[in-house]
Each structure stands twice: as structure tokens, then as C-alpha cells.
């Protein structure tokens, strides 16, 4: 009974669904809590606007929720979709999909709560620019979702692509590694993007006439902060689509698993750090808009240096996949 | 669901080698180019002090992007690079938006399109850097802070191509996969138009803008 492949696929699907939803719920809840806390602050500052602040809080929380909705979709899909191919590789890839979506939703959930909170405070500070503030918040927190979207895509691919023709050893490790790589790397990028978006909402509220340069700097900063999660995506694609020769030695499997883990963990720090660099640049562009060009250049150089650790991690992963 | 990640290819065997053509990307790119040429023709056909609709659109796009290029570079260099930047933005925007029509596919969904545009931007940025700084100073920058770091600096530069092209590719392909899977799950009821509005129009516009701005910024980092 316990050797039945179908049973193992079901076990993996249920475990994966639990992991996806359980881990995926962490981030969004934190982000929404932050938004609500800032909304309280805003209401106490400007009591007359409590209705507008309340609306703004709900919009911000709805967007922060979307990362966990992605996780919910993946979890429900794994619970109820009948897999056409029941193999042990499918079981491994379902587990990988669960890890990928669960970890991937954490960062985006936390990150997209930050612009929502800052938009509430900004609304209390400058009620007249509510529309522009909301637009800025929507753009900022939508871009924060990109790492969660990447993890959802990898999770969907792991669920639906037919791996049954590949040899079980070491492909089982490659598919779990693919899930871990994108999932873990998305944590840092999602949070980092949120820092930049929060600072831009604060900046627009402080100096409404600088909205154009502030939004541009925010987008470039967030885009660079997403680079670690893009490295994770790249490693996942290589792990999923490269045909690995059959090898029953444990070292070959462990190498592929480690390749995913390396880029995944290696991406967390640079994502957060790049977000901090972008946050600083955006905040100061709002205060001295005439230096926007110089600030953006310093931000990019600083981000490139802080990103180098993610590049080292990716180089190690590529070595593990292609050389070792 | 077998369509996931499948590419329609035309494989021509020539003297022992296979030439692979991704038909969808090629045809869609041609359609995008044709539409852009048509737009250019109509927006400049009846130019006048009282502009028509097409002229207003054209002028708006060109002025905005000239302004953005001037902010990042200076006035003189903007004259040289702004036409490229404007064309890049309009091409990418139309590429990302064309997928919202039935039976049309985004050319940017195929990695070849973003990758080639990324490589193009990389070479243009480095050419601009060599032109403005001179080859000696340009090479010296790779040996900072000490010469042992040169290989890592080169890998860092190369990773810019990977990040800029995979960002666009990942977003557009991710959007289209999510639309495909969700439409399949809900039998194409209610949700797909909303998803297309978000992933097609909104994310498409933002990613086209981000790609263009990063190309400008890469040029400006090399130049100064």
C-alpha cells in the first residue's frame, strides 16, 4: 500500500497545498497589519478624513492580500486537480510547487503592505492629492507582486509540465530545487520592492509636484531590487528544462538540490538591501528633486555592489548544475 | 493544458544543421512593426499648428520620452539617443499589448525578443561609454577597486543583460500562463477580462517603461 505511486502523489499534493497556503499566509497578514496600523495613526492625526483613510486602507490591504490569493489558487489546484501522470517525479514536483508558492508569497505580502500604510498617512497629511497618491500606491504595490507572480508561474509549471519521461534520479532533486530557488529568492525582492514603494508614497505626499521623478525612481529601484528573484527564476528554468542524465549516485541529486538552495537563499539579502537603497534614493528625490539624476546613479551603483552577492550565489548554482 | 510553455516552431534542415524559426514570434513582430509604421505615417501625414488626433498622440509620446532621456543624459546626448529610446518604448508597449486581442500572442513572451533587445541595449551602452570616456578609462573601470575583481565586474555587467531581459520575459510569459490556467479553470467565465486588464494592459505598460528606463539608465551610467 505504501509503495503505491498514486498514494505518494496524493501525499505530495496535500503536503504541497498545505505548505503553499500556510507559508503564503504569513506575508500578506503582516503587510495588512502594517497598513491598518498606519491607518490608525493617520485617523488620529486628521479625524475628519476617517472615511477616506478607511477606503485607502481597504484598497491597500486588498492588494497586499493578492499574494496570498495566488497561494490559495495554487493550493486549491493541488487539492482538486487530478494529475494525468502519476509518477514519483510528479510527487516531487508538487512538493516543489508548494514550497515555491509558499515562500514566494511571503515577501510580496509584507512588501505591498508598506505603500498602503504610507498612502494612508500621506492622505491625512495632504488630503487634496488623494487620487495621485492612490495611483502611486497601486503602481508601487502592483510591481511588488512581481516576485509572487514569478513563483506562481514556476509553481504552475511544476504542476502541469509532464516530467514522466525524465529519469527519476536526479530529476526529483531538480524539480524541488527549482521550486526552492524561485520561492526563497522572491522573499527578499518582494520586501525590497515594498520599501521603495512605501518611500515613494511618503514622498508624493510630502512634495506632490515631484510625483513624476519619484515614481520613475521608484520603478527603476524596484526593478533592480527584483533582480535576485529573476536569478532565481533563471535557475528554476534551467533546472526544469535541462535534461539531466540518469545517475543513481546521491551526490548528483544533492548537487541539483543545492543549486536551487544556493540561489534561493543568496537572493534574500540582496533583494532587501537593494530595496533599502531604492528607498533612500526615492525619499531624497522627493526632497531635492533637482538632484534626481545623481541620486539615481548613486542608487544604481550601490545596488550593483549589494547585488554582487546574489551573482556569486548564481555562479555557484550554475557551477553545480553544469560543471560538478 | 499541454500548451503550457509550448512554442510553435518551423525547423528547416540545411546541410546537416537545423535552422529553427519561432513562427509565432516572427509573425507577431512583423504585425507590430507594420502597425508602428502605420501609426508613424498617420501621425506625421497632415502636420499642422492645429494637430489631429494621431499627431497629438505622436507628439505626446515623443515629448514625454525626450524629457525622460534629457533628465537622465544631457541635452546634447539626448538628441542622439532619444529616437532610439522612443522607438524602443513604443515597440515594447505594442508588443505587450497585442496579446489582449484574441489569437494574437505577445512577441515578448518568447525569450528571444527581450534577450536580443537587452543585448542591443548592452552594446549601445558600452559603445556610448567608450566614445565618451576613451578606451583606456573604460577598461580601467573594470579593475576597480583592485584588478583581481575584474572577472566579477565582467560577470556583473553580463548579469545586467540577464536581469533586464528575464524581467520582461518573466512578467509577460507569467501573465499569459496565469491567464491561460485560470481561464481553463473557470471555463473562460468572468475572470479572464479582469486578468487581461491587469497582466496585459497594466503590467505590460509598466514593464515596457521599466525596460526603456533601464536602457537609458545603463547608457547614462556608462557615459558619466
Coordinates of C-alpha atoms in Angstrom, one line a residue:
Chain A
X1 CA 0.0 0.0 0.0
X2 CA 2.7 2.5 1.0
X3 CA 4.6 1.7 -2.2
X4 CA 1.7 2.7 -4.4
X5 CA 2.8 5.7 -6.6
X6 CA -0.7 7.2 -6.7
X7 CA -0.7 7.4 -2.9
X8 CA 2.6 9.2 -2.9
X9 CA 1.4 11.7 -5.5
X10 CA -1.7 12.4 -3.3
X11 CA 0.5 12.8 -0.2
X12 CA 2.7 15.2 -2.1
X13 CA -0.2 17.2 -3.4
X14 CA -1.8 17.5 0.1
X15 CA 1.5 18.4 1.7
X16 CA 2.3 20.9 -1.1
X17 CA -1.1 22.5 -0.8
X18 CA -0.6 22.9 3.0
X19 CA 2.8 24.4 2.5
X20 CA 1.6 26.8 -0.2
X21 CA -1.3 28.2 1.8
X22 CA 0.4 28.0 5.2
X23 CA 3.6 29.8 4.3
X24 CA 1.8 32.1 1.8
X25 CA -0.5 33.4 4.5
X26 CA 2.4 34.8 6.6
X27 CA 3.4 37.7 4.5
X28 CA 0.0 39.1 3.5
X29 CA -1.2 39.2 7.1
X30 CA 1.9 41.1 8.3
X31 CA 1.5 43.6 5.4
X32 CA -2.1 44.2 6.1
X33 CA -1.5 44.6 9.7
X34 CA 1.1 47.3 9.0
X35 CA -1.4 49.1 6.7
X36 CA -4.1 49.0 9.4
X37 CA -1.6 50.3 12.0
X38 CA -0.6 53.3 9.8
X39 CA -4.3 53.9 9.1
X40 CA -4.9 54.3 12.8
X41 CA -2.1 56.8 13.0
X42 CA -3.5 58.7 10.1
X43 CA -7.0 58.9 11.5
X44 CA -5.7 60.1 14.8
X45 CA -3.8 62.8 13.0
X46 CA -6.7 64.0 10.9
X47 CA -10.0 62.8 12.3
X48 CA -12.2 64.5 9.7
X49 CA -10.8 62.2 7.0
X50 CA -11.5 58.9 8.6
X51 CA -13.8 57.8 5.8
X52 CA -11.2 58.5 3.0
X53 CA -8.4 56.9 5.1
X54 CA -10.6 53.9 5.7
X55 CA -11.2 53.5 2.0
X56 CA -7.5 53.9 1.2
X57 CA -6.6 51.3 3.9
X58 CA -9.0 48.8 2.4
X59 CA -7.6 49.2 -1.2
X60 CA -4.1 48.8 0.1
X61 CA -5.0 45.7 2.1
X62 CA -6.8 44.2 -0.9
X63 CA -3.6 44.4 -3.0
X64 CA -1.5 43.1 -0.1
X65 CA -3.9 40.2 0.0
X66 CA -3.4 39.2 -3.6
X67 CA -0.1 37.4 -2.9
X68 CA -1.9 35.0 -0.5
X69 CA -4.8 34.7 -3.1
X70 CA -2.1 33.4 -5.5
X71 CA -1.2 30.9 -2.9
X72 CA -4.8 29.9 -2.4
X73 CA -5.3 29.3 -6.1
X74 CA -2.2 27.0 -6.2
X75 CA -3.4 25.2 -3.0
X76 CA -6.9 24.6 -4.3
X77 CA -5.5 23.5 -7.7
X78 CA -3.3 20.9 -6.0
X79 CA -6.1 19.6 -3.8
X80 CA -8.7 19.1 -6.6
X81 CA -6.9 18.8 -9.9
X82 CA -6.5 15.2 -11.0
X83 CA -2.9 14.7 -12.3
X84 CA -2.9 12.8 -15.6
X85 CA 0.6 11.4 -14.9
X86 CA 1.2 9.8 -11.5
X87 CA 4.9 9.2 -11.1
X88 CA 7.3 9.8 -8.3
X89 CA 8.8 12.8 -10.2
X90 CA 5.3 14.4 -10.1
X91 CA 5.2 13.8 -6.4
X92 CA 8.5 15.6 -6.0
X93 CA 7.5 18.5 -8.3
X94 CA 4.2 19.0 -6.4
X95 CA 6.2 19.3 -3.2
X96 CA 8.5 21.8 -5.0
X97 CA 5.5 23.8 -6.3
X98 CA 4.2 24.0 -2.7
X99 CA 7.5 25.3 -1.4
X100 CA 7.8 27.8 -4.3
X101 CA 4.4 29.4 -4.0
X102 CA 4.5 29.4 -0.1
X103 CA 7.9 31.1 0.2
X104 CA 7.3 33.3 -2.8
X105 CA 4.2 34.9 -1.3
X106 CA 5.8 36.0 1.9
X107 CA 7.9 38.9 0.6
X108 CA 5.3 40.3 -1.7
X109 CA 2.7 40.2 1.0
X110 CA 4.9 42.1 3.5
X111 CA 6.2 44.5 0.8
X112 CA 2.9 45.6 -0.7
X113 CA 1.5 46.4 2.8
X114 CA 4.1 49.2 3.2
X115 CA 2.9 51.5 0.3
X116 CA -0.7 51.0 1.6
X117 CA 0.3 52.3 5.1
X118 CA 2.3 55.2 3.8
X119 CA -0.6 56.2 1.5
X120 CA -2.9 56.3 4.5
X121 CA -0.5 58.6 6.3
X122 CA 0.0 60.7 3.2
X123 CA -3.7 61.1 2.8
X124 CA -4.0 62.5 6.3
X125 CA -1.1 64.9 5.6
X126 CA -2.2 66.1 2.1
X127 CA -5.9 65.3 1.6
X128 CA -6.0 67.2 -1.7
X129 CA -3.8 64.8 -3.6
X130 CA -5.7 61.6 -2.8
X131 CA -6.0 60.5 -6.4
X132 CA -2.4 60.8 -7.3
X133 CA -1.4 59.1 -4.1
X134 CA -3.7 56.2 -4.8
X135 CA -2.3 55.8 -8.3
X136 CA 1.2 55.8 -7.0
X137 CA 0.3 53.2 -4.3
X138 CA -1.4 51.0 -6.9
X139 CA 1.6 51.1 -9.3
X140 CA 4.1 50.5 -6.4
X141 CA 2.3 47.6 -4.8
X142 CA 1.5 46.0 -8.2
X143 CA 5.2 45.9 -9.0
X144 CA 5.8 44.4 -5.6
X145 CA 3.7 41.4 -6.7
X146 CA 6.1 40.5 -9.5
X147 CA 8.2 38.1 -7.3
X148 CA 4.9 36.4 -6.2
X149 CA 3.8 36.2 -9.9
X150 CA 7.2 34.6 -10.8
X151 CA 6.7 32.0 -8.0
X152 CA 3.2 31.3 -9.1
X153 CA 4.4 30.7 -12.7
X154 CA 7.0 28.3 -11.6
X155 CA 4.5 26.5 -9.3
X156 CA 2.0 26.2 -12.2
X157 CA 4.8 24.8 -14.5
X158 CA 5.8 22.3 -11.9
X159 CA 2.2 21.2 -11.6
X160 CA 1.3 20.9 -15.2
X161 CA 4.5 20.1 -17.1
X162 CA 4.9 16.4 -17.8
X163 CA 8.2 15.2 -16.4
X164 CA 7.4 11.5 -16.7
X165 CA 10.0 10.8 -19.4
X166 CA 12.9 12.1 -17.4
X167 CA 14.9 9.7 -15.2
X168 CA 13.7 9.7 -11.6
X169 CA 17.3 10.2 -10.3
X170 CA 18.3 13.1 -10.3
X171 CA 15.2 14.8 -11.7
X172 CA 13.4 14.6 -8.4
X173 CA 16.0 16.9 -6.8
X174 CA 16.0 19.2 -9.8
X175 CA 12.2 19.9 -9.5
X176 CA 12.4 20.5 -5.8
X177 CA 15.4 22.7 -6.3
X178 CA 13.5 24.7 -9.0
X179 CA 10.8 25.4 -6.5
X180 CA 13.1 26.4 -3.7
X181 CA 15.2 28.7 -6.0
X182 CA 12.4 31.0 -7.1
X183 CA 10.4 30.7 -3.9
X184 CA 13.2 31.7 -1.5
X185 CA 14.7 34.4 -3.8
X186 CA 11.3 36.0 -4.1
X187 CA 11.2 36.8 -0.3
X188 CA 13.9 39.5 -0.4
X189 CA 12.8 41.0 -3.7
X190 CA 9.2 41.4 -2.6
X191 CA 10.1 43.1 0.7
X192 CA 12.7 45.3 -1.0
X193 CA 10.2 46.5 -3.6
X194 CA 7.8 47.4 -0.8
X195 CA 10.4 49.6 0.9
X196 CA 10.8 51.7 -2.3
X197 CA 7.1 51.9 -2.9
X198 CA 6.4 53.0 0.7
X199 CA 9.0 55.7 0.4
X200 CA 7.5 56.9 -2.9
X201 CA 4.0 57.3 -1.3
X202 CA 5.6 59.3 1.5
X203 CA 7.5 61.4 -1.0
X204 CA 4.5 62.2 -3.1
X205 CA 2.5 63.2 0.0
X206 CA 5.4 65.5 1.1
X207 CA 6.0 67.1 -2.3
X208 CA 3.2 66.5 -4.7
X209 CA 4.9 68.3 -7.6
X210 CA 7.8 65.8 -7.6
X211 CA 5.4 62.9 -8.3
X212 CA 6.8 62.2 -11.8
X213 CA 10.5 61.8 -10.9
X214 CA 9.6 60.0 -7.7
X215 CA 7.6 57.4 -9.5
X216 CA 10.3 56.9 -12.1
X217 CA 13.0 56.4 -9.5
X218 CA 10.7 54.0 -7.6
X219 CA 10.1 51.9 -10.7
X220 CA 13.8 51.7 -11.6
X221 CA 14.7 50.9 -8.0
X222 CA 12.1 48.3 -7.7
X223 CA 13.1 46.7 -11.0
X224 CA 16.7 46.4 -9.8
X225 CA 15.6 45.1 -6.4
X226 CA 13.7 42.3 -8.3
X227 CA 16.9 41.1 -10.0
X228 CA 17.6 38.4 -7.3
X229 CA 14.2 36.9 -7.9
X230 CA 14.9 36.9 -11.6
X231 CA 18.1 35.0 -11.0
X232 CA 16.0 32.5 -9.0
X233 CA 13.6 32.2 -12.0
X234 CA 16.5 31.6 -14.3
X235 CA 18.0 28.8 -12.2
X236 CA 14.5 27.3 -11.9
X237 CA 14.0 27.3 -15.7
X238 CA 17.5 25.7 -16.1
X239 CA 16.6 23.0 -13.5
X240 CA 13.2 22.3 -15.0
X241 CA 14.1 22.2 -18.7
X242 CA 17.7 20.8 -18.8
X243 CA 17.7 17.1 -19.5
X244 CA 19.8 15.5 -16.8
X245 CA 21.5 12.1 -17.5
X246 CA 20.4 9.3 -15.2
X247 CA 22.6 8.9 -12.2
X248 CA 21.8 7.0 -9.1
X249 CA 24.6 8.5 -7.0
X250 CA 23.3 10.6 -4.3
X251 CA 25.8 13.4 -4.9
X252 CA 24.2 14.2 -8.3
X253 CA 20.8 14.7 -6.7
X254 CA 22.2 16.7 -3.8
X255 CA 24.1 19.0 -6.2
X256 CA 20.9 20.0 -8.0
X257 CA 19.0 20.5 -4.8
X258 CA 21.9 22.7 -3.5
X259 CA 21.9 24.7 -6.8
X260 CA 18.3 25.7 -6.0
X261 CA 19.0 26.4 -2.4
X262 CA 22.1 28.5 -3.2
X263 CA 20.4 31.0 -5.5
X264 CA 17.3 31.0 -3.3
X265 CA 18.9 31.9 0.0
X266 CA 21.5 34.0 -1.8
X267 CA 18.7 36.2 -3.2
X268 CA 17.1 37.1 0.1
X269 CA 19.7 39.6 1.4
X270 CA 20.4 41.4 -1.9
X271 CA 16.7 41.8 -2.5
X272 CA 16.1 43.5 0.9
X273 CA 19.4 45.5 0.5
X274 CA 18.5 46.8 -3.0
X275 CA 15.1 47.8 -1.7
X276 CA 16.7 49.8 1.1
X277 CA 19.0 51.6 -1.5
X278 CA 15.9 52.4 -3.6
X279 CA 14.0 53.6 -0.5
X280 CA 16.8 56.0 0.3
X281 CA 17.0 57.3 -3.2
X282 CA 13.3 57.7 -3.6
X283 CA 13.0 59.6 -0.3
X284 CA 15.7 62.0 -1.2
X285 CA 14.5 62.6 -4.7
X286 CA 11.2 63.8 -3.2
X287 CA 13.1 66.3 -1.0
X288 CA 15.6 67.6 -3.6
X289 CA 14.2 66.8 -7.0
X290 CA 16.9 68.8 -8.8
X291 CA 19.4 66.1 -7.9
X292 CA 17.2 63.3 -9.2
X293 CA 19.8 62.2 -11.9
X294 CA 22.7 62.0 -9.5
X295 CA 20.6 60.2 -6.8
X296 CA 19.5 57.6 -9.3
X297 CA 23.1 57.0 -10.4
X298 CA 24.3 56.5 -6.8
X299 CA 21.4 54.2 -6.1
X300 CA 22.3 52.0 -9.1
X301 CA 26.0 51.8 -8.3
X302 CA 25.2 50.9 -4.7
X303 CA 22.6 48.4 -5.8
X304 CA 25.1 46.8 -8.2
X305 CA 27.6 46.3 -5.4
X306 CA 24.9 44.9 -3.0
X307 CA 23.7 42.6 -5.8
X308 CA 27.1 41.0 -6.3
X309 CA 26.4 38.5 -3.6
X310 CA 23.3 37.3 -5.4
X311 CA 25.5 36.9 -8.5
X312 CA 28.1 34.9 -6.6
X313 CA 25.2 32.6 -5.4
X314 CA 24.0 32.2 -9.0
X315 CA 27.5 31.4 -10.3
X316 CA 27.8 28.7 -7.6
X317 CA 24.4 27.3 -8.7
X318 CA 25.4 27.3 -12.4
X319 CA 28.7 25.5 -11.5
X320 CA 26.7 22.9 -9.5
X321 CA 24.4 22.3 -12.5
X322 CA 26.8 22.4 -15.4
X323 CA 30.3 21.6 -14.0
X324 CA 30.1 19.4 -11.0
Chain B
X1 CA -3.1 22.1 -20.5
X2 CA -0.4 20.7 -22.7
X3 CA 0.0 24.1 -24.3
X4 CA 2.0 25.3 -21.3
X5 CA 5.4 26.5 -22.4
X6 CA 5.0 25.1 -25.9
X7 CA 6.4 27.0 -28.8
X8 CA 5.3 26.7 -32.5
X9 CA 8.5 26.1 -34.4
X10 CA 9.5 25.7 -38.0
X11 CA 12.6 23.6 -38.3
X12 CA 14.4 23.7 -41.7
X13 CA 17.2 21.2 -42.2
X14 CA 20.1 22.8 -44.1
X15 CA 23.2 20.8 -44.8
X16 CA 23.1 18.8 -41.6
X17 CA 22.1 21.7 -39.4
X18 CA 18.7 22.6 -38.3
X19 CA 17.5 26.2 -38.6
X20 CA 14.7 26.8 -36.0
X21 CA 12.3 29.6 -36.5
X22 CA 9.8 30.5 -33.8
X23 CA 6.9 31.3 -36.2
X24 CA 4.6 33.0 -33.7
X25 CA 7.2 35.5 -32.5
X26 CA 8.3 36.3 -36.1
X27 CA 4.8 36.9 -37.5
X28 CA 3.7 38.9 -34.4
X29 CA 6.8 41.1 -34.5
X30 CA 6.1 41.8 -38.2
X31 CA 2.5 42.8 -37.3
X32 CA 3.8 45.1 -34.5
X33 CA 6.3 46.7 -36.9
X34 CA 3.6 47.2 -39.5
X35 CA 1.3 48.8 -37.0
X36 CA 4.0 51.1 -35.7
X37 CA 4.9 52.2 -39.3
X38 CA 1.2 52.9 -40.0
X39 CA 1.0 55.0 -36.8
X40 CA 4.1 56.9 -37.7
X41 CA 2.7 57.6 -41.2
X42 CA -0.7 58.8 -40.0
X43 CA 0.7 60.9 -37.1
X44 CA 3.0 62.9 -39.4
X45 CA 0.9 63.0 -42.6
X46 CA -1.2 66.2 -42.0
X47 CA 1.1 68.1 -39.7
X48 CA -0.1 71.5 -38.7
X49 CA -0.5 74.1 -35.9
X50 CA -3.9 72.6 -35.2
X51 CA -3.0 68.9 -34.8
X52 CA -5.2 66.0 -35.5
X53 CA -5.7 63.0 -33.1
X54 CA -2.8 60.9 -34.4
X55 CA -0.5 63.9 -34.3
X56 CA -1.4 64.7 -30.7
X57 CA -0.7 61.1 -29.7
X58 CA 2.6 61.1 -31.5
X59 CA 3.7 64.4 -30.1
X60 CA 2.7 63.4 -26.6
X61 CA 4.8 60.1 -26.7
X62 CA 7.8 61.8 -28.2
X63 CA 7.8 64.8 -25.9
X64 CA 7.5 62.6 -22.8
X65 CA 10.3 60.3 -23.7
X66 CA 12.6 63.1 -24.9
X67 CA 12.0 64.7 -21.5
X68 CA 12.9 61.4 -19.6
X69 CA 16.0 60.9 -21.7
X70 CA 17.1 64.5 -21.2
X71 CA 16.7 64.1 -17.4
X72 CA 19.0 61.0 -17.4
X73 CA 21.5 62.1 -20.0
X74 CA 22.2 65.7 -21.0
X75 CA 20.6 67.8 -23.8
X76 CA 23.2 67.1 -26.4
X77 CA 23.3 63.3 -25.9
X78 CA 19.5 63.1 -25.6
X79 CA 19.3 64.3 -29.2
X80 CA 21.3 61.3 -30.2
X81 CA 19.7 58.6 -28.1
X82 CA 16.1 59.8 -27.6
X83 CA 14.9 58.5 -31.0
X84 CA 16.2 55.0 -30.1
X85 CA 14.5 55.2 -26.7
X86 CA 11.2 56.4 -28.1
X87 CA 11.2 53.6 -30.7
X88 CA 12.1 51.0 -28.1
X89 CA 9.3 52.1 -25.8
X90 CA 6.6 52.1 -28.5
X91 CA 7.7 48.8 -29.8
X92 CA 7.7 47.1 -26.4
X93 CA 4.4 48.7 -25.4
X94 CA 2.7 47.4 -28.6
X95 CA 4.3 44.0 -28.2
X96 CA 3.0 43.7 -24.6
X97 CA -0.5 45.0 -25.5
X98 CA -1.1 43.0 -28.7
X99 CA -1.7 39.8 -26.6
X100 CA -5.0 41.1 -25.4
X101 CA -6.6 40.6 -28.8
X102 CA -7.9 37.0 -29.5
X103 CA -5.5 34.8 -31.4
X104 CA -2.6 37.2 -31.0
X105 CA 0.4 36.5 -28.9
X106 CA 3.0 38.8 -27.4
X107 CA 6.3 38.6 -29.2
X108 CA 7.9 39.4 -25.8
X109 CA 6.6 36.1 -24.5
X110 CA 9.4 34.5 -26.5
X111 CA 12.7 34.9 -24.7
X112 CA 14.4 35.7 -28.0
X113 CA 12.8 39.1 -28.3
X114 CA 13.7 40.6 -24.9
X115 CA 17.1 38.9 -24.9
X116 CA 18.0 40.5 -28.3
X117 CA 16.7 43.9 -27.2
X118 CA 18.7 43.5 -24.0
X119 CA 21.9 42.6 -25.8
X120 CA 21.3 45.6 -28.1
X121 CA 21.0 47.9 -25.2
X122 CA 24.1 46.5 -23.6
X123 CA 26.2 47.1 -26.7
X124 CA 24.8 50.6 -27.2
X125 CA 25.6 51.5 -23.6
X126 CA 29.1 50.2 -23.8
X127 CA 29.7 51.9 -27.2
X128 CA 28.5 55.2 -25.7
X129 CA 30.8 54.6 -22.7
X130 CA 33.9 54.0 -24.9
X131 CA 33.0 57.0 -27.1
X132 CA 32.7 59.4 -24.2
X133 CA 35.4 58.2 -21.9
X134 CA 38.0 56.7 -24.2
X135 CA 39.0 53.1 -24.2
X136 CA 41.7 53.4 -21.5
X137 CA 39.5 54.9 -18.9
X138 CA 36.7 52.5 -19.9
X139 CA 38.9 49.4 -19.4
X140 CA 40.3 50.8 -16.1
X141 CA 36.8 50.9 -14.6
X142 CA 36.7 47.1 -14.7
X143 CA 39.8 46.9 -12.4
X144 CA 38.1 48.8 -9.6
X145 CA 38.6 48.6 -6.6
X146 CA 41.6 46.2 -7.4
X147 CA 42.4 44.3 -10.6
X148 CA 41.5 40.9 -9.0
X149 CA 37.9 42.0 -9.1
X150 CA 37.9 42.2 -12.9
X151 CA 36.2 38.8 -13.6
X152 CA 33.5 39.6 -11.1
X153 CA 32.9 43.0 -12.6
X154 CA 32.6 41.5 -16.0
X155 CA 30.1 38.9 -14.7
X156 CA 28.2 41.7 -13.0
X157 CA 27.9 43.6 -16.3
X158 CA 26.8 40.4 -18.1
X159 CA 24.2 39.8 -15.4
X160 CA 22.5 43.1 -16.4
X161 CA 21.6 41.5 -19.8
X162 CA 20.1 38.5 -18.0
X163 CA 18.1 40.6 -15.5
X164 CA 16.8 43.1 -17.9
X165 CA 15.6 40.6 -20.5
X166 CA 14.3 38.0 -18.0
X167 CA 12.3 40.6 -16.1
X168 CA 10.3 41.5 -19.2
X169 CA 10.1 37.8 -20.4
X170 CA 9.1 36.6 -16.9
X171 CA 6.4 39.1 -16.4
X172 CA 4.8 38.8 -19.8
X173 CA 5.1 35.0 -20.0
X174 CA 3.9 34.7 -16.4
X175 CA 0.9 36.8 -17.1
X176 CA -0.1 34.8 -20.1
X177 CA 0.4 31.5 -18.3
X178 CA -1.7 32.7 -15.4
X179 CA -4.5 33.9 -17.8
X180 CA -4.4 30.5 -19.6
X181 CA -4.6 28.4 -16.5
X182 CA -7.3 30.5 -14.8
X183 CA -9.4 30.7 -17.9
X184 CA -9.2 26.9 -18.2
X185 CA -10.3 26.5 -14.5
X186 CA -13.2 28.9 -14.7
X187 CA -14.3 27.8 -18.2
X188 CA -13.4 31.3 -19.5
X189 CA -16.2 33.0 -17.5
X190 CA -16.0 36.4 -15.7
X191 CA -12.4 36.4 -14.6
X192 CA -10.3 36.4 -17.9
X193 CA -11.1 40.1 -18.9
X194 CA -10.1 41.3 -15.5
X195 CA -6.8 39.3 -15.6
X196 CA -6.1 40.6 -19.1
X197 CA -6.7 44.2 -17.9
X198 CA -4.2 43.7 -15.1
X199 CA -1.5 41.5 -16.7
X200 CA -1.9 42.7 -20.2
X201 CA -2.5 46.4 -20.0
X202 CA -1.2 47.4 -16.6
X203 CA 1.8 45.1 -16.1
X204 CA 2.6 45.3 -19.9
X205 CA 2.8 49.2 -19.8
X206 CA 4.9 49.2 -16.6
X207 CA 7.3 46.6 -17.8
X208 CA 7.7 48.4 -21.2
X209 CA 8.5 51.6 -19.3
X210 CA 10.9 49.8 -16.9
X211 CA 12.8 48.2 -19.7
X212 CA 13.1 51.5 -21.5
X213 CA 14.2 53.4 -18.4
X214 CA 16.8 50.8 -17.5
X215 CA 18.3 51.0 -21.0
X216 CA 18.5 54.8 -20.6
X217 CA 20.0 54.5 -17.1
X218 CA 22.6 51.9 -18.3
X219 CA 23.7 54.3 -21.0
X220 CA 23.9 57.2 -18.5
X221 CA 25.9 55.1 -16.0
X222 CA 28.4 54.3 -18.8
X223 CA 28.6 57.8 -20.1
X224 CA 29.2 59.7 -16.9

